[in-house]
Amino acid sequence: MKDQAVPTSVSVISESVEQIEQNLPKKPITDSAEVIANVESDDDSGFLNASNGSLNACEAEEEDIPSWRLKIPAKREAMTDEEVATTLKTMWSEADSIEPLEKRKKWVMERLTEAFGNVLPEPLLEISAAFVFEGDTGISMDIRPEWLDMDKFRRGQKFAVDNIFGLFYSELLSLFMVYSFEDGFKSILVTGNSSTPYACFKRYLSTASRFYNWYSHDVWTPGNPGYDDMRAVRRIHSLMRKKLEAMPNEELESKIKIENPWCPALDIARRDFQSTCPAPAPNQCPYTILSKYPNIRHKALNQGEMAATQFAFIALTVLSPKTFGLHDATDEDLEAYCHLWRGLGYLLGVDDDFNFCRGTLEDVKARSRDFIEFWVKPNFRDIQPEWEHVMRCMIEGIQYYFPGSTYETCLCDLADVLNLHIPRFYSALSYASWIRHGFIRFFFDHGSKCAPLRGYLNSQLVQSMERARQYDEKKLSELQEKSAKTLKTVAAEKEKCSASMRECLE
């Protein structure tokens, strides 16, 4: 195999590497036009801005320098966390006084380009700028944008309905990525609707049902189910913004902590991610500063988080449609699906300049790749117990009406589509999980090529959601008890492990 190939002149290569290291600059980023950055990591690959089989976001230098040393164009020395925090705080405070809106957007982009243009591509600078602006433009749902192509929008709706099973799974895996961002994660924990399997069952059943209404009904005409659901979601977002903005930071932090988190695979997954995911360059992930300095910006939902939500619904689908059984999808279909979500984003209050789905299909693909390579993969290196807990609760809740997936199979599939190597996690799978994962992959890779089978599973998913919405009080009580029992068992197992460790120490 390729990984087992060993050069014969090991000593010569070692001496060459040592000689190169001695000649490298000490600082990761200097005033020179471009430099060689050296990243040291703790028992991991230490890749900088590139991972094995990455989505072509960055390329390693092809000279005789080791692949984990990348050329990074630089205009200035990297800022410290304190300097980044000061820069962002100043930008946020001054931006509010700049009018009109278009001038404010331009000013924010200029400030961000000055601060982070040496490490971030333009699409991510635009998303970073979106975090400065309120999450709803306030535009009326009855005003249609000039760029709206209703034929393309309806084609996107038909594509979504015809492939709802594969899209549902793609969106499920995408939540693993979106919730790797602490800010987006906080908003769902504050509501309390994602901390137990039962709460997740209710939350994501409602969400999936609304999305299906958006796909299958007219969302532009008042009185239609799609339009009414859109207005309801927009109202919910407005209430959430007000709640978050009024909440003291101390209360917010207390609400996002989960007692006895359900995270049995955290250590194994984190070790694998730290080995295969890229280590970020200095200032590559400026949003992480917001966790250390929570007072530098508004807490309410913003345009950046809305754009990240759009990312969750389209990124994996357009980057790897066959992974989710969309073998017949053409570029025109995928572009129509992006146009659909551009329109849905508009109706939800997303600014046209920050709409993740604007531009051509290639623009959306490039934006998605950058988002994954520069931000999502580095985030995975530092996943927290609450992250695994919520993902397990979410998938367990979905099993209450449409069984099939598990946390383990979903994470394996996500690693496959992102080209991440997770050998420890994979080897720790039970035989049942291993077989289940193989079956899921067989269906999407081969079985979904059969249109009748794909149509059958589409209808089964829709019918299962409809049945779940009709559950009576007795059934709901049973599910609530099942959820509580699951978490009680988790807590008991953790206490048993802790007791065993205490005995060993004594």
Coordinates of C-alpha atoms in Angstrom, one line a residue:
M1 CA 0.0 0.0 0.0
K2 CA 1.0 3.6 -0.4
D3 CA 1.3 4.3 3.3
Q4 CA 3.8 1.4 3.7
A5 CA 6.3 2.7 1.1
V6 CA 9.6 3.5 2.9
P7 CA 12.5 5.4 1.2
T8 CA 15.8 3.6 1.3
S9 CA 18.0 6.6 2.1
V10 CA 16.3 7.4 5.4
S11 CA 19.4 8.9 6.9
V12 CA 20.0 11.2 4.0
I13 CA 16.4 12.4 4.1
S14 CA 16.6 13.0 7.8
E15 CA 19.7 15.1 7.4
S16 CA 18.0 17.1 4.7
V17 CA 15.0 17.7 6.8
E18 CA 17.1 18.9 9.7
Q19 CA 19.1 21.2 7.5
I20 CA 15.8 22.7 6.1
E21 CA 14.5 23.2 9.7
Q22 CA 17.6 25.1 10.7
N23 CA 17.1 27.5 7.8
L24 CA 13.4 28.1 8.4
P25 CA 12.3 31.4 10.0
K26 CA 11.2 31.3 13.7
K27 CA 8.0 33.2 13.3
P28 CA 5.1 31.6 11.5
I29 CA 4.3 34.7 9.6
T30 CA 6.7 37.6 8.7
D31 CA 6.9 40.7 6.6
S32 CA 8.2 38.8 3.6
A33 CA 6.0 38.2 0.5
E34 CA 5.6 34.5 1.3
V35 CA 7.1 32.4 4.0
I36 CA 7.4 28.7 5.0
A37 CA 5.3 28.0 8.1
N38 CA 6.3 25.2 10.5
V39 CA 3.6 23.8 12.7
E40 CA 4.4 21.5 15.6
S41 CA 1.6 19.4 16.9
D42 CA 1.1 17.0 19.7
D43 CA 1.1 13.5 18.2
D44 CA -0.8 14.6 15.1
S45 CA -0.1 15.3 11.5
G46 CA 0.3 19.0 12.1
F47 CA -1.0 19.8 8.6
L48 CA -1.4 23.5 8.0
N49 CA -4.3 24.5 5.8
A50 CA -4.3 21.1 4.1
S51 CA -5.3 17.6 5.0
N52 CA -4.8 14.2 3.4
G53 CA -7.3 14.2 0.6
S54 CA -8.6 17.7 1.3
L55 CA -11.2 19.4 -0.8
N56 CA -8.6 21.3 -2.8
A57 CA -8.7 24.3 -0.6
C58 CA -4.9 24.5 -0.2
E59 CA -2.0 22.9 -1.9
A60 CA 1.3 21.9 -0.4
E61 CA 4.5 23.0 -2.0
E62 CA 5.9 20.5 -4.5
E63 CA 9.6 21.1 -4.0
D64 CA 11.9 19.1 -1.8
I65 CA 10.3 20.5 1.3
P66 CA 8.1 18.2 3.5
S67 CA 4.4 18.4 2.6
W68 CA 3.4 19.7 6.0
R69 CA 5.3 23.0 5.4
L70 CA 3.2 25.2 3.3
K71 CA 3.9 28.5 1.6
I72 CA 1.6 31.1 3.1
P73 CA 1.4 34.6 1.5
A74 CA 1.8 37.1 4.3
K75 CA 1.6 40.9 4.5
R76 CA 2.1 41.3 8.3
E77 CA 3.0 39.5 11.4
A78 CA 0.3 37.4 13.0
M79 CA -1.8 39.1 15.6
T80 CA -2.1 37.8 19.2
D81 CA -5.5 36.8 20.5
E82 CA -5.7 40.1 22.4
E83 CA -4.9 42.1 19.3
V84 CA -7.6 40.2 17.3
A85 CA -10.1 40.8 20.1
T86 CA -9.3 44.5 20.1
T87 CA -9.6 44.7 16.3
L88 CA -13.0 43.0 16.3
K89 CA -14.3 45.0 19.2
T90 CA -13.3 48.3 17.6
M91 CA -14.8 47.2 14.3
W92 CA -18.1 46.2 15.9
S93 CA -18.4 49.4 17.9
E94 CA -17.6 51.7 14.9
A95 CA -19.6 49.8 12.3
D96 CA -22.9 50.7 14.0
S97 CA -22.3 54.4 13.3
I98 CA -21.6 54.0 9.6
E99 CA -24.5 54.7 7.2
P100 CA -25.9 53.8 4.8
L101 CA -25.9 50.0 5.0
E102 CA -23.9 49.5 1.8
K103 CA -21.1 51.8 3.0
R104 CA -21.0 49.9 6.3
K105 CA -20.6 46.6 4.5
K106 CA -17.8 47.9 2.4
W107 CA -16.1 49.4 5.5
V108 CA -16.3 46.1 7.4
M109 CA -14.9 44.2 4.5
E110 CA -12.0 46.5 4.2
R111 CA -11.2 46.2 8.0
L112 CA -11.4 42.4 7.8
T113 CA -9.3 42.2 4.7
E114 CA -6.6 44.3 6.4
A115 CA -6.7 42.0 9.5
F116 CA -7.2 38.6 8.0
G117 CA -6.7 38.9 4.2
N118 CA -3.3 37.2 4.5
V119 CA -4.8 33.9 5.8
L120 CA -8.5 33.8 4.6
P121 CA -9.9 33.6 1.0
E122 CA -12.4 36.2 0.0
P123 CA -15.5 34.0 0.5
L124 CA -14.7 33.5 4.1
L125 CA -13.9 37.2 4.6
E126 CA -17.4 37.9 3.3
I127 CA -18.9 35.4 5.8
S128 CA -16.8 36.9 8.6
A129 CA -18.3 40.3 7.6
A130 CA -21.8 38.8 7.8
F131 CA -21.3 38.1 11.6
V132 CA -21.3 41.9 12.2
F133 CA -24.8 42.3 10.8
E134 CA -28.2 41.5 12.3
G135 CA -29.6 38.2 11.2
D136 CA -32.8 39.5 9.5
T137 CA -32.8 42.2 6.9
G138 CA -36.4 43.1 7.8
I139 CA -37.5 42.9 4.2
S140 CA -41.1 41.9 3.5
M141 CA -41.8 38.3 2.4
D142 CA -44.2 39.8 -0.2
I143 CA -41.4 41.5 -2.1
R144 CA -39.8 39.2 -4.6
P145 CA -36.1 39.8 -5.4
E146 CA -35.2 40.9 -9.0
W147 CA -32.8 37.9 -9.3
L148 CA -35.6 35.3 -8.6
D149 CA -36.1 32.8 -11.4
M150 CA -39.4 31.0 -10.6
D151 CA -38.8 28.3 -13.1
K152 CA -35.4 27.5 -11.7
F153 CA -36.8 27.8 -8.1
R154 CA -39.6 25.3 -8.9
R155 CA -37.0 23.0 -10.5
G156 CA -35.0 23.1 -7.3
Q157 CA -38.2 22.3 -5.3
K158 CA -38.9 19.3 -7.6
F159 CA -35.3 18.1 -7.2
A160 CA -35.6 18.3 -3.4
V161 CA -38.9 16.4 -3.3
D162 CA -37.6 13.7 -5.7
N163 CA -34.5 13.2 -3.6
I164 CA -35.7 14.0 -0.1
F165 CA -34.2 10.8 1.5
G166 CA -30.7 11.5 0.3
L167 CA -31.0 15.2 1.0
F168 CA -32.3 14.5 4.5
Y169 CA -29.2 12.4 5.2
S170 CA -26.9 15.0 3.7
E171 CA -28.4 17.7 6.0
L172 CA -28.1 15.4 9.0
L173 CA -24.3 14.9 8.5
S174 CA -23.9 18.7 7.8
L175 CA -25.2 19.4 11.3
F176 CA -22.0 17.7 12.6
M177 CA -20.1 20.5 10.9
V178 CA -22.4 23.5 11.7
Y179 CA -22.5 22.6 15.4
S180 CA -18.7 22.5 15.5
F181 CA -18.9 26.3 15.7
E182 CA -19.5 27.3 19.4
D183 CA -21.6 30.3 18.6
G184 CA -24.1 28.4 16.5
F185 CA -24.1 25.6 19.1
K186 CA -25.0 28.0 21.9
S187 CA -28.2 29.1 20.4
I188 CA -29.7 25.6 20.2
L189 CA -28.6 24.7 23.8
V190 CA -30.1 27.9 25.2
T191 CA -33.5 26.8 24.0
G192 CA -33.2 23.5 25.8
N193 CA -34.6 21.8 22.7
S194 CA -31.5 19.7 22.0
S195 CA -30.2 18.4 25.3
T196 CA -32.3 15.2 25.4
P197 CA -33.3 12.6 22.7
Y198 CA -37.0 13.5 23.2
A199 CA -36.4 17.2 22.9
C200 CA -34.4 16.6 19.7
F201 CA -37.2 14.3 18.4
K202 CA -39.7 17.2 18.7
R203 CA -37.3 19.9 17.5
Y204 CA -36.0 18.1 14.4
L205 CA -39.3 16.5 13.4
S206 CA -40.8 20.0 13.4
T207 CA -37.9 21.3 11.4
A208 CA -37.9 18.5 8.9
S209 CA -41.6 18.9 8.4
R210 CA -41.3 22.6 7.7
F211 CA -38.5 22.1 5.2
Y212 CA -40.6 19.6 3.4
N213 CA -43.4 22.1 3.2
W214 CA -41.0 24.6 1.7
Y215 CA -39.9 22.1 -0.9
S216 CA -43.4 20.9 -1.8
H217 CA -45.5 24.1 -1.5
D218 CA -45.6 27.6 -2.7
V219 CA -43.6 29.7 -0.3
W220 CA -44.1 33.1 -2.1
T221 CA -47.9 33.3 -1.9
P222 CA -49.7 34.1 1.4
G223 CA -52.1 31.4 2.6
N224 CA -50.0 28.5 1.5
P225 CA -48.5 26.0 4.0
G226 CA -45.0 26.8 2.8
Y227 CA -45.5 30.6 3.2
D228 CA -47.1 30.2 6.6
D229 CA -44.3 27.9 7.8
M230 CA -41.7 30.4 6.5
R231 CA -43.3 33.3 8.4
A232 CA -43.5 31.2 11.6
V233 CA -39.8 30.3 11.4
R234 CA -38.9 33.9 10.8
R235 CA -40.9 34.9 13.9
I236 CA -39.2 32.2 16.0
H237 CA -35.8 33.5 14.9
S238 CA -36.8 37.1 15.9
L239 CA -37.8 35.9 19.4
M240 CA -34.6 34.0 19.7
R241 CA -32.5 37.0 18.8
K242 CA -34.3 39.1 21.5
K243 CA -33.8 36.4 24.1
L244 CA -30.1 35.9 23.4
E245 CA -29.4 39.7 23.3
A246 CA -31.2 40.2 26.7
M247 CA -29.4 37.2 28.4
P248 CA -26.3 38.0 30.5
N249 CA -23.2 36.3 29.5
E250 CA -23.0 34.4 32.8
E251 CA -26.5 33.0 32.3
L252 CA -25.7 32.1 28.7
E253 CA -22.6 30.2 29.7
S254 CA -24.5 28.3 32.4
K255 CA -27.2 27.2 30.0
I256 CA -24.7 25.6 27.5
K257 CA -23.2 23.3 30.0
I258 CA -24.6 19.8 30.1
E259 CA -24.4 17.7 33.2
N260 CA -23.2 14.1 32.5
P261 CA -22.8 14.6 28.7
W262 CA -23.3 11.5 26.6
C263 CA -19.9 11.3 24.9
P264 CA -18.4 7.8 25.1
A265 CA -16.4 8.1 21.9
L266 CA -15.1 11.7 22.5
D267 CA -11.5 10.9 23.2
I268 CA -11.1 8.4 20.3
A269 CA -12.8 10.8 17.8
R270 CA -10.8 13.8 19.0
R271 CA -7.5 11.9 18.7
D272 CA -8.4 10.8 15.1
F273 CA -9.5 14.4 14.2
Q274 CA -6.3 15.8 15.6
S275 CA -4.3 13.4 13.5
T276 CA -6.2 14.0 10.2
C277 CA -7.6 17.5 10.4
P278 CA -5.5 20.6 9.5
A279 CA -4.0 22.7 12.3
P280 CA -5.1 26.3 11.6
A281 CA -2.7 29.0 10.8
P282 CA -2.5 32.0 13.2
N283 CA -5.7 34.1 12.8
Q284 CA -7.3 31.6 10.5
C285 CA -10.3 31.1 12.7
P286 CA -11.1 34.5 14.1
Y287 CA -14.5 33.4 15.4
T288 CA -12.8 31.4 18.2
I289 CA -11.8 34.7 19.8
L290 CA -15.4 35.4 20.5
S291 CA -15.5 32.5 23.0
K292 CA -12.6 34.0 24.9
Y293 CA -13.9 37.6 24.8
P294 CA -17.8 37.3 24.7
N295 CA -18.3 41.0 25.3
I296 CA -16.9 42.2 22.1
R297 CA -20.0 41.7 20.0
H298 CA -23.8 41.2 20.0
K299 CA -25.1 37.8 21.1
A300 CA -28.1 37.7 18.8
L301 CA -28.3 35.5 15.7
N302 CA -26.5 37.2 12.8
Q303 CA -26.2 37.0 9.1
G304 CA -23.1 34.8 9.4
E305 CA -25.0 32.2 11.4
M306 CA -27.8 32.3 8.8
A307 CA -25.3 31.8 6.0
A308 CA -23.9 28.8 7.9
T309 CA -27.4 27.4 8.1
Q310 CA -27.7 27.6 4.3
F311 CA -24.3 25.8 4.1
A312 CA -25.7 22.9 6.0
F313 CA -28.4 22.3 3.5
I314 CA -26.4 22.5 0.3
A315 CA -22.7 22.0 0.8
L316 CA -22.3 18.2 0.9
T317 CA -25.1 17.8 -1.7
V318 CA -23.3 20.0 -4.3
L319 CA -19.8 18.8 -3.5
S320 CA -20.6 15.0 -3.4
P321 CA -24.1 14.2 -4.7
K322 CA -23.4 10.6 -5.4
T323 CA -22.4 10.0 -1.8
F324 CA -26.0 10.6 -1.0
G325 CA -27.5 8.6 -3.8
L326 CA -28.1 11.5 -6.2
H327 CA -26.5 9.6 -9.2
D328 CA -28.8 11.2 -11.8
A329 CA -28.2 14.8 -10.5
T330 CA -27.0 17.2 -13.3
D331 CA -25.3 20.5 -12.8
E332 CA -28.5 22.2 -13.8
D333 CA -30.3 20.3 -11.0
L334 CA -27.8 21.2 -8.4
E335 CA -27.8 24.9 -9.6
A336 CA -31.6 24.9 -9.3
Y337 CA -31.3 23.5 -5.8
C338 CA -28.9 26.2 -4.8
H339 CA -31.3 28.8 -6.3
L340 CA -34.0 27.3 -4.2
W341 CA -32.0 27.8 -1.1
R342 CA -31.0 31.3 -2.2
G343 CA -34.7 32.1 -2.4
L344 CA -35.5 30.4 1.0
G345 CA -32.6 32.3 2.6
Y346 CA -34.0 35.6 1.2
L347 CA -37.4 34.8 2.7
L348 CA -35.7 34.1 6.1
G349 CA -34.1 37.5 6.1
V350 CA -30.7 36.7 4.7
D351 CA -29.0 39.7 3.0
D352 CA -28.3 39.2 -0.7
D353 CA -24.6 40.1 -0.2
F354 CA -24.2 37.4 2.5
N355 CA -26.4 34.7 0.9
F356 CA -24.4 31.5 0.9
C357 CA -26.1 30.3 -2.3
R358 CA -25.5 33.4 -4.5
G359 CA -23.5 33.1 -7.7
T360 CA -22.9 30.2 -10.0
L361 CA -22.8 26.5 -8.9
E362 CA -19.0 26.7 -9.1
D363 CA -19.1 29.7 -6.8
V364 CA -21.2 27.8 -4.2
K365 CA -18.9 24.8 -4.5
A366 CA -15.8 26.9 -3.9
R367 CA -17.4 28.7 -1.0
S368 CA -18.3 25.3 0.5
R369 CA -14.8 23.9 0.1
D370 CA -13.3 26.9 1.8
F371 CA -15.8 26.8 4.6
I372 CA -14.9 23.1 5.3
E373 CA -11.2 23.3 4.8
F374 CA -10.4 26.5 6.6
W375 CA -12.9 26.3 9.4
V376 CA -14.8 23.0 9.9
K377 CA -11.8 20.7 9.8
P378 CA -9.8 22.8 12.3
N379 CA -12.9 22.9 14.5
F380 CA -13.0 19.1 14.7
R381 CA -9.6 19.1 16.4
D382 CA -11.2 20.5 19.5
I383 CA -14.7 18.9 19.7
Q384 CA -16.3 19.2 23.1
P385 CA -18.4 16.8 25.2
E386 CA -21.5 18.9 24.6
W387 CA -21.0 18.5 20.8
E388 CA -21.1 14.7 20.9
H389 CA -23.9 14.7 23.4
V390 CA -26.2 16.9 21.2
M391 CA -25.3 14.9 18.0
R392 CA -26.1 11.6 19.8
C393 CA -29.4 13.0 21.2
M394 CA -30.3 14.3 17.7
I395 CA -29.7 11.0 16.0
E396 CA -31.4 9.0 18.8
G397 CA -34.4 11.4 18.5
I398 CA -34.7 10.8 14.8
Q399 CA -34.8 7.0 15.5
Y400 CA -38.1 7.5 17.2
Y401 CA -39.8 7.9 13.9
F402 CA -37.3 6.8 11.2
P403 CA -34.8 4.3 12.5
G404 CA -31.6 3.3 10.7
S405 CA -28.7 5.6 11.5
T406 CA -26.5 5.8 14.6
Y407 CA -24.0 8.4 15.8
E408 CA -21.2 6.0 14.8
T409 CA -22.4 5.4 11.2
C410 CA -23.0 9.1 10.6
L411 CA -19.6 10.1 11.8
C412 CA -18.0 7.4 9.6
D413 CA -19.9 8.6 6.6
L414 CA -19.0 12.2 7.3
A415 CA -15.3 11.3 7.5
D416 CA -15.6 9.5 4.2
V417 CA -17.1 12.4 2.3
L418 CA -14.6 14.8 3.9
N419 CA -11.7 12.5 3.2
L420 CA -10.8 12.3 6.9
H421 CA -8.8 9.3 8.2
I422 CA -10.3 8.0 11.5
P423 CA -8.8 4.6 12.1
R424 CA -9.2 4.5 15.9
F425 CA -12.8 5.4 15.7
Y426 CA -13.5 2.9 12.9
S427 CA -11.7 0.0 14.6
A428 CA -13.7 0.7 17.8
L429 CA -17.0 0.1 15.9
S430 CA -19.1 -2.9 17.1
Y431 CA -19.9 -5.6 14.5
A432 CA -23.5 -4.3 14.4
S433 CA -22.3 -0.7 13.7
W434 CA -19.8 -1.9 11.1
I435 CA -22.5 -3.9 9.2
R436 CA -25.0 -1.1 9.5
H437 CA -22.4 1.4 8.0
G438 CA -21.7 -1.0 5.2
F439 CA -25.4 -1.4 4.4
I440 CA -26.0 2.3 4.4
R441 CA -23.0 2.9 2.0
F442 CA -24.2 0.0 -0.2
F443 CA -27.6 1.6 -0.6
F444 CA -26.3 5.1 -1.4
D445 CA -23.5 3.8 -3.7
H446 CA -25.5 1.2 -5.6
G447 CA -29.1 0.7 -4.4
S448 CA -30.1 4.3 -4.9
K449 CA -29.4 4.0 -8.7
C450 CA -32.7 2.1 -8.8
A451 CA -35.3 4.8 -9.2
P452 CA -38.2 2.8 -7.7
L453 CA -36.3 1.9 -4.6
R454 CA -35.2 5.6 -4.2
G455 CA -38.9 6.7 -4.6
Y456 CA -40.0 4.1 -2.1
L457 CA -37.6 5.4 0.6
N458 CA -38.6 9.0 -0.2
S459 CA -42.2 8.1 0.5
Q460 CA -41.4 6.1 3.6
L461 CA -39.5 9.1 5.1
V462 CA -42.4 11.5 4.4
Q463 CA -45.0 9.1 5.8
S464 CA -43.0 8.4 8.9
M465 CA -42.7 12.1 9.6
E466 CA -46.5 12.5 9.1
R467 CA -47.2 9.5 11.5
A468 CA -44.9 11.0 14.1
R469 CA -46.7 14.3 13.9
Q470 CA -49.9 12.4 14.8
Y471 CA -48.5 10.6 17.9
D472 CA -51.0 10.7 20.7
E473 CA -50.1 11.6 24.3
K474 CA -49.6 8.0 25.3
K475 CA -47.0 7.5 22.6
L476 CA -45.3 10.8 23.4
S477 CA -45.1 9.8 27.1
E478 CA -43.5 6.5 26.2
L479 CA -40.8 8.3 24.1
Q480 CA -40.2 10.8 26.9
E481 CA -39.7 7.9 29.3
K482 CA -37.4 6.2 26.8
S483 CA -35.3 9.4 26.5
A484 CA -35.0 9.8 30.2
K485 CA -34.0 6.2 30.7
T486 CA -31.3 6.5 28.0
L487 CA -29.7 9.5 29.7
K488 CA -30.1 7.9 33.1
T489 CA -28.2 4.8 31.9
V490 CA -25.5 7.0 30.5
A491 CA -25.1 8.8 33.8
A492 CA -25.0 5.5 35.7
E493 CA -22.3 4.1 33.4
K494 CA -20.2 7.2 33.8
E495 CA -20.5 7.0 37.6
K496 CA -19.5 3.4 37.5
C497 CA -16.4 4.2 35.5
S498 CA -15.5 7.1 37.9
A499 CA -15.8 4.8 40.9
S500 CA -13.6 2.2 39.3
M501 CA -10.9 4.8 38.6
R502 CA -11.1 6.1 42.2
E503 CA -10.6 2.5 43.4
C504 CA -7.6 2.1 41.2
L505 CA -6.0 5.3 42.5
E506 CA -6.6 4.3 46.1

